[in-house]
Amino acid sequence: MKFYVCIKQVPDVNAPLQIKDGQLIQDADRNILNAYDASAVEEALVMKEAHGGEIEVVLIGPEKAKETIRKALAMGADSGSHILTTGDENLDSYSYATLLAAFFKDKEYSYILCGKQSQDTDAGLTGSMLAELLGVPYATNAVGLEVANSSMLVKRQGDTGQELLEVPSPGLVTCSNDMNDPRIPNLKGIMQSKRKPVDTIPVNDLGVDISGENVKTSVISFEEKPTREPGKKYEGEPDEIAKQVAQLLDTAENVI
Amino acid sequence: MSTLLTYISVSEGKIKRSSLEVLSRCNELAAQHGLKSAALVVDSDPSAAAEQLKKYGPDLIYTIENPIFKNHLNTPLLKALTTAVEKLSPKVVAFASTEGSKDILGALAANQKAAPLADVSEFELTDTGVKAKRPVMASKIISAVQAEGPTVILTVRSGSYDVVEKAGDAAIESIPFEFSDDQLKITLKEIIGAAGDKIDLSEAETVIAAGRGVKDDEGRKLIDELASVLNAAIGASRALTEAGVYDPSLQIGQTGKVVSPQLYIGIGISGAIQHVAGMANSKVIVAINKDADAPIFEIADYGIVGDLYKVLPPFIEELKKVKSN
Ligand SMILES: Cc1cc2nc3c(=O)[nH]c(=O)nc-3n(C[C@H](O)[C@H](O)[C@H](O)COP(=O)(O)OP(=O)(O)OC[C@H]3O[C@@H](n4cnc5c(N)ncnc54)[C@H](O)[C@@H]3O)c2cc1C
Ligand SMILES: Nc1ncnc2c1ncn2[C@@H]1O[C@H](COP(=O)(O)O)[C@@H](O)[C@H]1O
């Protein structure tokens, strides 16, 4: 089986952030492999270990995102394609999906795996958009994958229960981080990753217009979230605290 | 005249409150801009829901009926929405943000070449599209965004707008729709562990959330008791859904669900940003944690520092007393 995993480099949401004049500033330029994509890579590795096959990761991003491709290769992916941008383009999920569709147009694959969303923007659009542009069946928010004969059984987390879906090949699945704990690359993996092939494709070579109609949304500015002031802390005798808080929830807040 | 189309999500014949929130917002925008507000029910049996919708005042009500909609499946839902969008050419197609709508948002945008906006907390119309706000960076920051184009497709976080009733008597029009099983691209083999008659977490007025501090059956029993006294929905942090203690559909946070109850009580939860992303819009936040420095206390209105096993029994007793008065 040939798996492609679409991976994205995202700013680490745990790093300190500031907003200046409506712009988002990361104090430390800390970037990571999107957690949901790490789960997708992990799942592909597990399937490859069980059934054989090949895993290629694809990333659209600037030069510095190469380290994220290396991370996936160090986890165990076989090769990478880096669709190289300058980092100054205004790209949204629509343009990423359009670029990826152009990349996959003449590729053969069993399944494309994506993350269910980007950790920084929580958009969750690219996967199903790409599937629709490619005209392949898809399932989103997978919490479990299993290869069965020539198709894939996907356990999808729905609004209430879970759905067990059969997605034929070629198809696309978006992965939740709820299905596994991605492995941490070991030293051997890191050494090997340096010798694995990474193909660099300048973004303009894909023949997609990324200045006009394929960019549908843009960020106007960033704003601080209205802060919540911490309320009162209650420490001491549980019986006393219980009484006080229960009373206040009733009389002062009227929420019970 | 151009329309704003709200997709009404229905579960077991009942309209989801979050869809009515979105419809209320679209009604308001339609009135401001001289447009029509239309509501669409896609279901195996949409008539009762369509009838109920009248009292929320859309100008137009559409239904798409087919037995295939008994269970969620992206292929037929996408086809139904494509049919409706092509018929109505709406300026906006708005959904409540659910796993069901997230499943097709991107695909619908791609096949309509329309601009998508996921999970907005506010939206406005502009001359050329939509302006909206959405939380980003695990909801630490708000981004103001704009989407351009004749049709913008968006999903709205639950709790973003109030439900407003508005007398109306819109006609109900059924949109013709055919679907045969051989058009299914993926097949549903089984539904596992649907939550059934439990209170819907994302719409609950009161939410009790259990975290890693809830260690054993005794802890779970206390959570159950508290939830039953307050008639609350139970949610959990990822620590407990991952450990299999609670069903994954109960996870609150960035990966899980967004809740916006009147009262949220977090028990043995540290308050990691990815959890807070899903509950920061609760009206009143109570936290019980034995670590006085737990981050959850930074956003809690009532921070109870203590061992949950010691705090919950008297708390449950006091709440029972208050409730019975
Ligand atoms: C991309 C991504 C997405 C994520 N999505 C989610 C999500 O949707 N939802 C989510 O919840 N998490 C999510 N997480 C995980 C999140 O970062 C935290 O790991 C998780 O929320 C921690 O759960 P917790 O608070 O229960 O556990 P912990 O952080 O371990 O906290 C347990 C708390 O319990 C307290 N405690 C222990 N014993 C007692 C006692 N006897 N009495 C009182 N207090 C006690 C401790 O003091 C501690 O503060 C995500 C992470 C990532 C990277
Ligand atoms: N720049 C990118 N390069 C490769 N894959 C991407 C990129 N952006 C998004 N994706 C994929 O699409 C998923 C969802 O992204 P989003 O729509 O931004 O939430 C991610 O988890 C990735 O799998």
XYZ file of C-alpha atoms in Angstrom, chain A residues 138-140 156-160 163-165, chain B residues 7 10 43 67-78 81 98-105 184 186-188 190-191:
41
model
C -13.206 10.218 2.518
C -13.876 10.018 6.222
C -13.059 12.651 8.843
C -15.025 7.910 13.134
C -15.926 9.920 16.189
C -19.319 11.433 15.472
C -21.387 13.790 17.567
C -22.711 11.086 19.856
C -19.302 5.151 13.223
C -17.488 2.264 11.649
C -17.012 3.177 7.992
C -28.876 24.167 7.965
C -32.071 17.350 13.838
C -33.646 14.218 7.426
C -34.351 7.401 4.292
C -30.582 7.578 3.748
C -30.430 10.471 6.254
C -31.332 8.215 9.171
C -27.617 8.026 9.953
C -24.932 10.548 9.257
C -22.994 9.823 6.062
C -21.013 12.447 4.223
C -21.781 11.469 0.618
C -25.591 11.916 0.696
C -25.430 14.935 3.007
C -22.991 16.620 0.674
C -26.494 20.472 0.404
C -20.830 19.799 14.945
C -18.889 16.724 13.877
C -21.632 16.287 11.284
C -21.186 19.721 9.703
C -17.396 19.689 10.013
C -17.468 16.436 8.036
C -18.720 18.167 4.893
C -17.823 21.852 5.230
C -22.508 5.876 -1.713
C -18.251 4.933 1.714
C -20.357 2.499 3.657
C -21.520 2.565 7.237
C -21.879 -0.177 12.354
C -22.695 2.487 14.926
